């Protein structure tokens, strides 16, 4: 059913709807249009459809790389926000303990036992190792796969070179079938990279997919060459 | 208003969102603002805003891409206007965070860049020109009228006609308008 204009609707309001959709309407004209559109169904619909059409114009913008450290800055800021938003324990603040001079007959802990030194070294090494592992596990490339299958499939490549295919909400392949992942280097044949029997899985990929296309097919068993059409695929940029 | 990160929000979601959409977001902001630093400020705010609101990466929603680009575009236009009013002010100061209230929640995801290009190129040149000046240049109808030395009413009419044609060319469902 067509949206109904109200009695005070004029062609001018339809022109203002276009300008509003373009986000270039302001001042008195914007107030006048907003007041009118609040009760004019036709203008509301026109505004929505204009915005939808204009959203596609954005696809004409060129791809462009940001500064090399841009992503790191973004992630750092997000991490700071998460840290600031972390819940704090509701504990009464305590009076600070006053510092007092150490008695001259007390030996510093670090001088008391070599075991303490060893323990401290192990702790420092452990923290450093954990940090290194976290660093090595950071994703350095991701790619979404698209195709006929519903659900989500994303390839994540980590700094240490490992890669996995994360599938969420993809329908199970059905009895007697599996999903098989493929790495397809440019100009070369697909290489089997992993399998899963469900559409909800993390599949480690046996190879570095950066610079290649990753695809998923449904197969009756693990095979070395795809036998059925590709369901989803995507390019993993270096 | 700045919302706190949603409980489920985590850095991986932000990273997935970023990796999937950032290059064209940067390209769009740069095309409008003409300055990489400003473009990065805008894109950073948009991604953080999307992430704070719990907008997670979803490969099945092509509309996420146009949603983010619409946010980037509107935010860039806001920055352009702030520049015009107060050209020496810092970029972010005094500008509200990105507002998603006037971007389409669900733009059809079956339109790709080539289809969009064909659709825009199908418009008569004078209609295409005013839409591009408004969309990528952030010019108001009066500014376009000044630039083209055309009456304001003419510019408004061209924009309206251009958008009507664009909706059809983009395949936007418009049964709700057709009979009135």
Coordinates of C-alpha atoms in Angstrom, one line a residue:
Chain A
X1 CA 0.0 0.0 0.0
X2 CA 1.3 3.5 -0.9
X3 CA 2.4 5.8 1.9
X4 CA -0.1 8.6 2.4
X5 CA 0.9 12.3 2.3
X6 CA -0.7 14.6 4.8
X7 CA -2.8 17.7 3.9
X8 CA 0.1 20.2 4.0
X9 CA 2.3 18.0 1.8
X10 CA 3.8 19.8 -1.2
X11 CA 6.4 19.0 -3.8
X12 CA 8.9 21.1 -1.9
X13 CA 8.8 18.7 1.0
X14 CA 9.8 15.9 -1.4
X15 CA 12.8 18.1 -2.5
X16 CA 13.7 18.6 1.1
X17 CA 13.5 14.9 1.8
X18 CA 16.2 14.4 -0.8
X19 CA 18.4 17.0 0.7
X20 CA 17.8 15.5 4.2
X21 CA 18.8 12.1 2.8
X22 CA 22.0 13.7 1.5
X23 CA 22.7 15.0 5.0
X24 CA 23.1 18.6 3.6
X25 CA 19.9 20.1 5.0
X26 CA 20.2 22.3 8.0
X27 CA 18.8 25.4 9.7
X28 CA 15.2 26.5 9.3
X29 CA 14.6 24.2 6.3
X30 CA 15.7 21.2 8.3
X31 CA 13.4 22.1 11.2
X32 CA 10.5 22.6 8.8
X33 CA 11.0 19.4 7.1
X34 CA 11.5 17.4 10.3
X35 CA 8.3 18.9 11.7
X36 CA 6.4 17.9 8.5
X37 CA 8.0 14.5 8.1
X38 CA 7.1 13.6 11.7
X39 CA 3.5 13.1 10.6
X40 CA 3.8 12.6 6.8
X41 CA 4.1 9.0 6.0
X42 CA 5.0 9.6 2.4
X43 CA 8.0 11.8 3.3
X44 CA 9.2 9.2 5.8
X45 CA 9.1 6.5 3.2
X46 CA 10.8 8.8 0.6
X47 CA 13.5 9.7 3.1
X48 CA 14.2 6.0 3.9
X49 CA 14.3 5.0 0.2
X50 CA 16.5 7.9 -0.8
X51 CA 19.0 7.0 2.0
X52 CA 19.0 3.4 0.9
X53 CA 19.8 4.4 -2.7
X54 CA 22.5 6.9 -1.6
X55 CA 24.1 4.3 0.6
X56 CA 25.1 2.4 -2.5
X57 CA 26.8 5.5 -3.9
X58 CA 29.4 5.1 -1.2
X59 CA 30.5 2.0 -2.9
X60 CA 32.1 4.1 -5.6
X61 CA 34.7 5.4 -3.2
X62 CA 38.2 4.0 -3.9
X63 CA 40.0 1.6 -1.6
X64 CA 42.8 3.3 0.2
X65 CA 45.4 2.2 2.8
X66 CA 45.7 4.2 6.0
X67 CA 49.0 5.1 7.7
X68 CA 51.0 2.0 8.7
X69 CA 50.3 2.5 12.4
X70 CA 46.6 3.4 12.0
X71 CA 45.2 0.0 13.0
X72 CA 47.5 -0.2 16.0
X73 CA 46.3 3.2 17.2
X74 CA 42.7 2.2 16.8
X75 CA 43.2 -1.1 18.7
X76 CA 45.1 0.7 21.4
X77 CA 42.4 3.2 21.9
X78 CA 39.8 0.4 22.0
X79 CA 41.9 -1.5 24.5
X80 CA 42.1 1.6 26.7
X81 CA 38.3 2.0 26.6
X82 CA 37.8 -1.7 27.6
X83 CA 40.3 -1.3 30.4
X84 CA 38.5 1.8 31.6
X85 CA 35.2 0.1 31.5
X86 CA 36.3 -3.0 33.4
X87 CA 34.3 -3.4 36.6
X88 CA 36.1 -2.5 39.7
X89 CA 35.7 -4.2 43.1
X90 CA 33.6 -2.3 45.6
X91 CA 36.0 -2.1 48.4
X92 CA 36.4 0.6 51.0
X93 CA 39.5 2.6 50.3
X94 CA 42.1 1.9 52.9
X95 CA 44.3 4.4 54.5
X96 CA 47.7 4.2 52.9
X97 CA 50.3 2.5 55.0
X98 CA 53.0 5.0 55.9
X99 CA 56.4 4.2 54.7
X100 CA 58.9 3.5 57.4
X101 CA 62.6 3.2 57.2
X102 CA 63.9 -0.4 57.1
X103 CA 65.7 -1.5 60.2
X104 CA 69.4 -1.7 59.6
X105 CA 69.5 -5.4 60.7
X106 CA 67.0 -6.6 58.1
X107 CA 68.6 -8.0 54.9
X108 CA 66.9 -7.1 51.7
X109 CA 64.9 -9.9 50.2
X110 CA 66.9 -10.1 47.1
X111 CA 70.1 -10.5 49.1
X112 CA 68.6 -13.2 51.4
X113 CA 68.3 -16.2 49.1
X114 CA 69.5 -17.1 45.6
X115 CA 66.2 -19.0 45.3
X116 CA 64.3 -15.8 45.4
X117 CA 66.4 -14.5 42.6
X118 CA 65.7 -17.7 40.6
X119 CA 62.0 -17.5 41.3
X120 CA 61.9 -13.9 40.1
X121 CA 63.8 -14.7 37.0
X122 CA 61.3 -17.5 36.2
X123 CA 58.4 -15.2 36.8
X124 CA 59.9 -12.5 34.5
X125 CA 60.6 -15.1 31.9
X126 CA 57.1 -16.5 32.2
X127 CA 55.5 -13.1 31.8
X128 CA 57.7 -12.3 28.8
X129 CA 56.9 -15.7 27.2
X130 CA 53.2 -15.1 27.7
X131 CA 53.5 -11.7 26.1
X132 CA 55.3 -13.2 23.2
X133 CA 52.7 -15.9 22.8
X134 CA 49.9 -13.3 22.8
X135 CA 51.9 -11.2 20.3
X136 CA 52.4 -14.2 18.1
X137 CA 48.7 -15.1 18.2
X138 CA 47.6 -11.7 17.1
X139 CA 45.6 -11.8 13.8
X140 CA 47.5 -10.2 11.0
X141 CA 45.0 -10.9 8.2
X142 CA 41.4 -11.8 8.0
X143 CA 39.1 -12.5 5.1
X144 CA 35.4 -13.2 4.9
X145 CA 34.2 -15.9 2.5
X146 CA 31.1 -15.3 0.4
X147 CA 28.9 -17.6 -1.6
X148 CA 25.7 -19.5 -1.7
X149 CA 25.9 -20.9 1.8
X150 CA 24.3 -19.0 4.6
X151 CA 26.2 -18.3 7.8
X152 CA 29.6 -16.8 8.4
X153 CA 33.0 -18.1 7.4
X154 CA 36.1 -16.1 8.2
X155 CA 39.8 -16.9 7.6
X156 CA 42.1 -15.6 10.4
X157 CA 45.8 -15.7 9.9
X158 CA 48.0 -15.1 12.9
X159 CA 51.4 -13.5 13.2
X160 CA 53.0 -16.9 13.8
X161 CA 51.8 -18.0 10.4
X162 CA 49.0 -20.3 11.6
X163 CA 45.6 -19.9 10.0
X164 CA 42.2 -21.1 10.7
X165 CA 38.8 -21.0 9.2
X166 CA 36.1 -20.0 11.6
X167 CA 32.6 -21.1 10.6
X168 CA 29.5 -19.9 12.4
X169 CA 25.9 -20.6 11.5
X170 CA 26.7 -22.5 8.3
X171 CA 24.2 -25.3 7.9
X172 CA 25.7 -28.7 8.6
X173 CA 26.7 -30.5 5.4
X174 CA 24.3 -33.3 6.0
X175 CA 24.7 -37.0 6.5
X176 CA 27.5 -38.5 4.5
X177 CA 29.1 -35.1 3.7
X178 CA 31.8 -33.0 5.2
X179 CA 33.0 -29.5 4.4
X180 CA 36.5 -29.2 3.0
X181 CA 38.6 -26.1 2.9
X182 CA 40.9 -25.2 0.0
X183 CA 43.8 -22.9 -0.4
X184 CA 44.1 -21.8 -4.0
X185 CA 47.3 -19.9 -4.8
X186 CA 47.0 -17.5 -7.8
X187 CA 47.1 -19.5 -11.0
X188 CA 47.5 -22.8 -9.3
X189 CA 45.2 -25.7 -8.3
X190 CA 43.4 -25.9 -5.0
X191 CA 45.3 -27.5 -2.2
X192 CA 43.3 -29.4 0.5
X193 CA 43.6 -27.4 3.7
X194 CA 41.3 -29.0 6.3
X195 CA 37.9 -30.6 6.9
X196 CA 35.0 -30.3 9.3
X197 CA 31.8 -32.3 9.7
X198 CA 29.8 -29.4 11.0
X199 CA 29.0 -25.8 10.0
X200 CA 30.0 -24.5 13.4
X201 CA 33.7 -25.1 13.7
X202 CA 37.2 -23.7 13.8
X203 CA 39.3 -25.5 11.2
X204 CA 43.0 -25.2 11.3
X205 CA 44.3 -24.6 7.8
X206 CA 47.4 -26.6 6.7
X207 CA 49.2 -23.8 5.0
X208 CA 49.5 -20.0 4.9
X209 CA 46.6 -18.7 2.9
X210 CA 47.9 -15.1 2.6
X211 CA 47.9 -14.0 -1.0
X212 CA 45.6 -16.9 -2.0
X213 CA 41.9 -17.6 -2.3
X214 CA 40.3 -19.8 0.4
X215 CA 37.3 -21.8 -0.7
X216 CA 34.9 -24.3 0.9
X217 CA 33.3 -27.2 -0.9
X218 CA 31.0 -30.0 0.4
X219 CA 32.5 -33.4 -0.2
X220 CA 31.6 -37.0 0.7
X221 CA 35.0 -37.5 2.3
X222 CA 38.4 -35.8 2.4
X223 CA 39.7 -35.5 -1.1
X224 CA 42.7 -34.0 -2.8
X225 CA 40.8 -32.3 -5.6
X226 CA 37.4 -30.6 -5.2
X227 CA 34.6 -32.8 -6.7
X228 CA 31.6 -30.5 -6.0
X229 CA 31.0 -26.8 -6.6
X230 CA 32.5 -24.1 -4.4
X231 CA 30.1 -22.9 -1.7
X232 CA 32.0 -20.0 -0.4
X233 CA 35.3 -18.3 -1.2
X234 CA 37.3 -15.2 -0.4
X235 CA 40.7 -13.8 -1.0
X236 CA 43.2 -13.4 1.8
X237 CA 45.2 -10.3 1.2
X238 CA 48.8 -10.2 2.3
Chain B
X1 CA 26.7 10.5 23.8
X2 CA 29.4 7.9 24.1
X3 CA 28.2 4.4 25.0
X4 CA 30.3 2.0 27.0
X5 CA 31.5 -1.0 25.1
X6 CA 28.9 -3.7 25.1
X7 CA 29.7 -6.6 27.5
X8 CA 30.2 -8.9 24.6
X9 CA 32.4 -6.5 22.7
X10 CA 36.0 -7.5 22.4
X11 CA 38.9 -6.5 20.4
X12 CA 38.7 -9.4 18.0
X13 CA 35.2 -8.2 16.9
X14 CA 36.6 -4.7 16.3
X15 CA 39.5 -6.1 14.4
X16 CA 37.3 -8.3 12.2
X17 CA 35.1 -5.3 11.5
X18 CA 38.1 -3.1 10.7
X19 CA 39.8 -5.6 8.4
X20 CA 36.7 -6.2 6.4
X21 CA 35.7 -2.6 5.8
X22 CA 38.5 -0.1 6.5
X23 CA 40.0 0.4 3.1
X24 CA 37.0 1.8 1.4
X25 CA 36.1 3.7 4.6
X26 CA 39.4 5.4 4.4
X27 CA 39.0 6.0 0.7
X28 CA 35.6 7.6 1.1
X29 CA 36.6 9.8 4.0
X30 CA 39.7 10.9 2.1
X31 CA 37.7 11.7 -1.0
X32 CA 35.5 14.0 1.0
X33 CA 38.0 15.5 3.3
X34 CA 41.1 15.5 1.1
X35 CA 43.4 14.9 4.1
X36 CA 44.6 11.6 5.3
X37 CA 44.9 12.6 9.0
X38 CA 41.4 13.9 9.1
X39 CA 40.1 10.9 7.2
X40 CA 41.7 8.6 9.8
X41 CA 40.2 10.5 12.6
X42 CA 36.8 10.1 11.1
X43 CA 37.2 6.4 10.4
X44 CA 38.6 5.7 13.8
X45 CA 35.5 7.4 15.4
X46 CA 33.1 5.4 13.2
X47 CA 34.7 2.0 13.9
X48 CA 34.9 2.7 17.6
X49 CA 31.3 3.9 17.6
X50 CA 30.2 0.8 15.7
X51 CA 32.1 -1.4 18.1
X52 CA 30.8 0.3 21.2
X53 CA 27.3 -0.2 20.0
X54 CA 28.0 -3.9 19.8
X55 CA 27.9 -4.0 16.0
X56 CA 29.8 -7.1 15.3
X57 CA 31.4 -8.5 12.2
X58 CA 29.0 -10.6 10.2
X59 CA 30.1 -12.0 6.8
X60 CA 26.5 -12.6 5.9
X61 CA 25.6 -8.9 6.1
X62 CA 26.8 -7.0 3.1
X63 CA 24.7 -4.2 4.4
X64 CA 27.2 -3.7 7.2
X65 CA 29.6 -2.3 4.7
X66 CA 27.2 0.3 3.3
X67 CA 26.1 1.1 6.9
X68 CA 29.7 1.8 7.9
X69 CA 30.3 3.8 4.8
X70 CA 27.2 5.8 5.3
X71 CA 28.4 6.6 8.8
X72 CA 31.8 7.6 7.5
X73 CA 30.2 9.8 4.8
X74 CA 27.9 11.7 7.1
X75 CA 30.6 12.1 9.7
X76 CA 33.0 13.5 7.1
X77 CA 30.3 15.9 6.0
X78 CA 29.9 17.1 9.6
X79 CA 33.7 17.6 9.8
X80 CA 33.7 19.6 6.5
X81 CA 31.0 21.8 7.9
X82 CA 32.9 22.3 11.1
X83 CA 35.9 23.3 9.1
X84 CA 33.9 25.9 7.2
X85 CA 32.5 27.4 10.3
X86 CA 35.6 27.2 12.4
X87 CA 38.5 26.4 10.1
X88 CA 41.2 26.7 12.8
X89 CA 39.5 24.5 15.4
X90 CA 40.8 21.0 16.0
X91 CA 39.0 18.3 14.0
X92 CA 37.1 16.5 16.7
X93 CA 36.4 19.3 19.2
X94 CA 32.8 20.4 19.2
X95 CA 31.6 17.7 16.9
X96 CA 29.2 15.1 18.1
X97 CA 30.2 11.4 17.8
X98 CA 29.0 9.7 14.7
X99 CA 25.2 9.4 14.7
X100 CA 23.7 6.3 13.0
X101 CA 20.2 7.6 13.2
X102 CA 20.2 8.9 9.6
X103 CA 22.0 6.1 7.8
X104 CA 20.0 3.2 6.4
X105 CA 19.8 0.3 8.8
X106 CA 19.4 -2.2 6.0
X107 CA 20.6 -1.1 2.6
X108 CA 20.1 -4.0 0.2
X109 CA 23.3 -5.9 0.0
X110 CA 22.9 -7.2 -3.5
X111 CA 24.3 -4.0 -5.1
X112 CA 28.0 -4.0 -5.9
X113 CA 30.2 -1.1 -6.8
X114 CA 29.9 -1.7 -10.6
X115 CA 26.1 -1.7 -10.3
X116 CA 26.2 1.5 -8.4
X117 CA 28.5 3.0 -11.0
X118 CA 26.2 2.0 -13.8
X119 CA 23.2 3.4 -11.9
X120 CA 24.8 6.7 -11.2
X121 CA 26.1 7.0 -14.8
X122 CA 22.6 6.4 -16.0
X123 CA 21.4 9.7 -14.7
X124 CA 21.3 12.8 -16.9
X125 CA 24.6 14.6 -16.5
X126 CA 23.1 17.6 -14.7
X127 CA 21.4 15.3 -12.1
X128 CA 24.5 13.2 -11.6
X129 CA 26.6 16.4 -11.1
X130 CA 24.4 17.8 -8.3
X131 CA 24.2 14.5 -6.5
X132 CA 28.0 14.0 -6.7
X133 CA 28.6 17.6 -5.5
X134 CA 26.3 17.0 -2.5
X135 CA 27.3 13.4 -1.7
X136 CA 31.1 13.6 -2.1
X137 CA 31.5 17.4 -1.8
X138 CA 29.1 17.9 1.1
X139 CA 27.8 21.0 -0.6
X140 CA 24.3 22.2 0.3
X141 CA 21.8 23.1 -2.4
X142 CA 22.6 26.8 -2.0
X143 CA 26.3 26.1 -2.3
X144 CA 25.8 24.0 -5.4
X145 CA 23.6 26.8 -6.9
X146 CA 26.4 29.2 -6.3
X147 CA 29.0 26.9 -7.8
X148 CA 27.0 26.2 -10.9
X149 CA 25.5 29.7 -11.1
X150 CA 22.1 28.1 -11.3
X151 CA 18.9 29.0 -9.4
X152 CA 18.4 27.2 -6.1
X153 CA 15.1 25.9 -7.2
X154 CA 16.7 24.3 -10.2
X155 CA 19.3 22.6 -8.1
X156 CA 16.7 21.3 -5.7
X157 CA 14.6 20.0 -8.6
X158 CA 17.6 18.3 -10.1
X159 CA 18.5 16.6 -6.9
X160 CA 14.9 15.3 -6.4
X161 CA 14.7 14.0 -10.0
X162 CA 18.1 12.5 -9.7
X163 CA 17.3 10.6 -6.5
X164 CA 14.0 9.4 -8.0
X165 CA 16.0 7.9 -11.0
X166 CA 18.7 6.6 -8.7
X167 CA 16.3 4.7 -6.6
X168 CA 15.0 3.0 -9.7
X169 CA 18.4 2.3 -11.1
X170 CA 19.7 0.9 -7.8
X171 CA 16.7 -1.4 -7.7
X172 CA 15.5 0.0 -4.4
X173 CA 12.0 -1.4 -3.6
X174 CA 9.6 1.5 -3.8
X175 CA 6.1 0.1 -3.9
X176 CA 5.3 2.2 -0.9
X177 CA 5.7 5.3 -3.0
X178 CA 4.3 4.3 -6.3
X179 CA 0.6 4.6 -6.0
X180 CA 0.3 8.0 -4.3

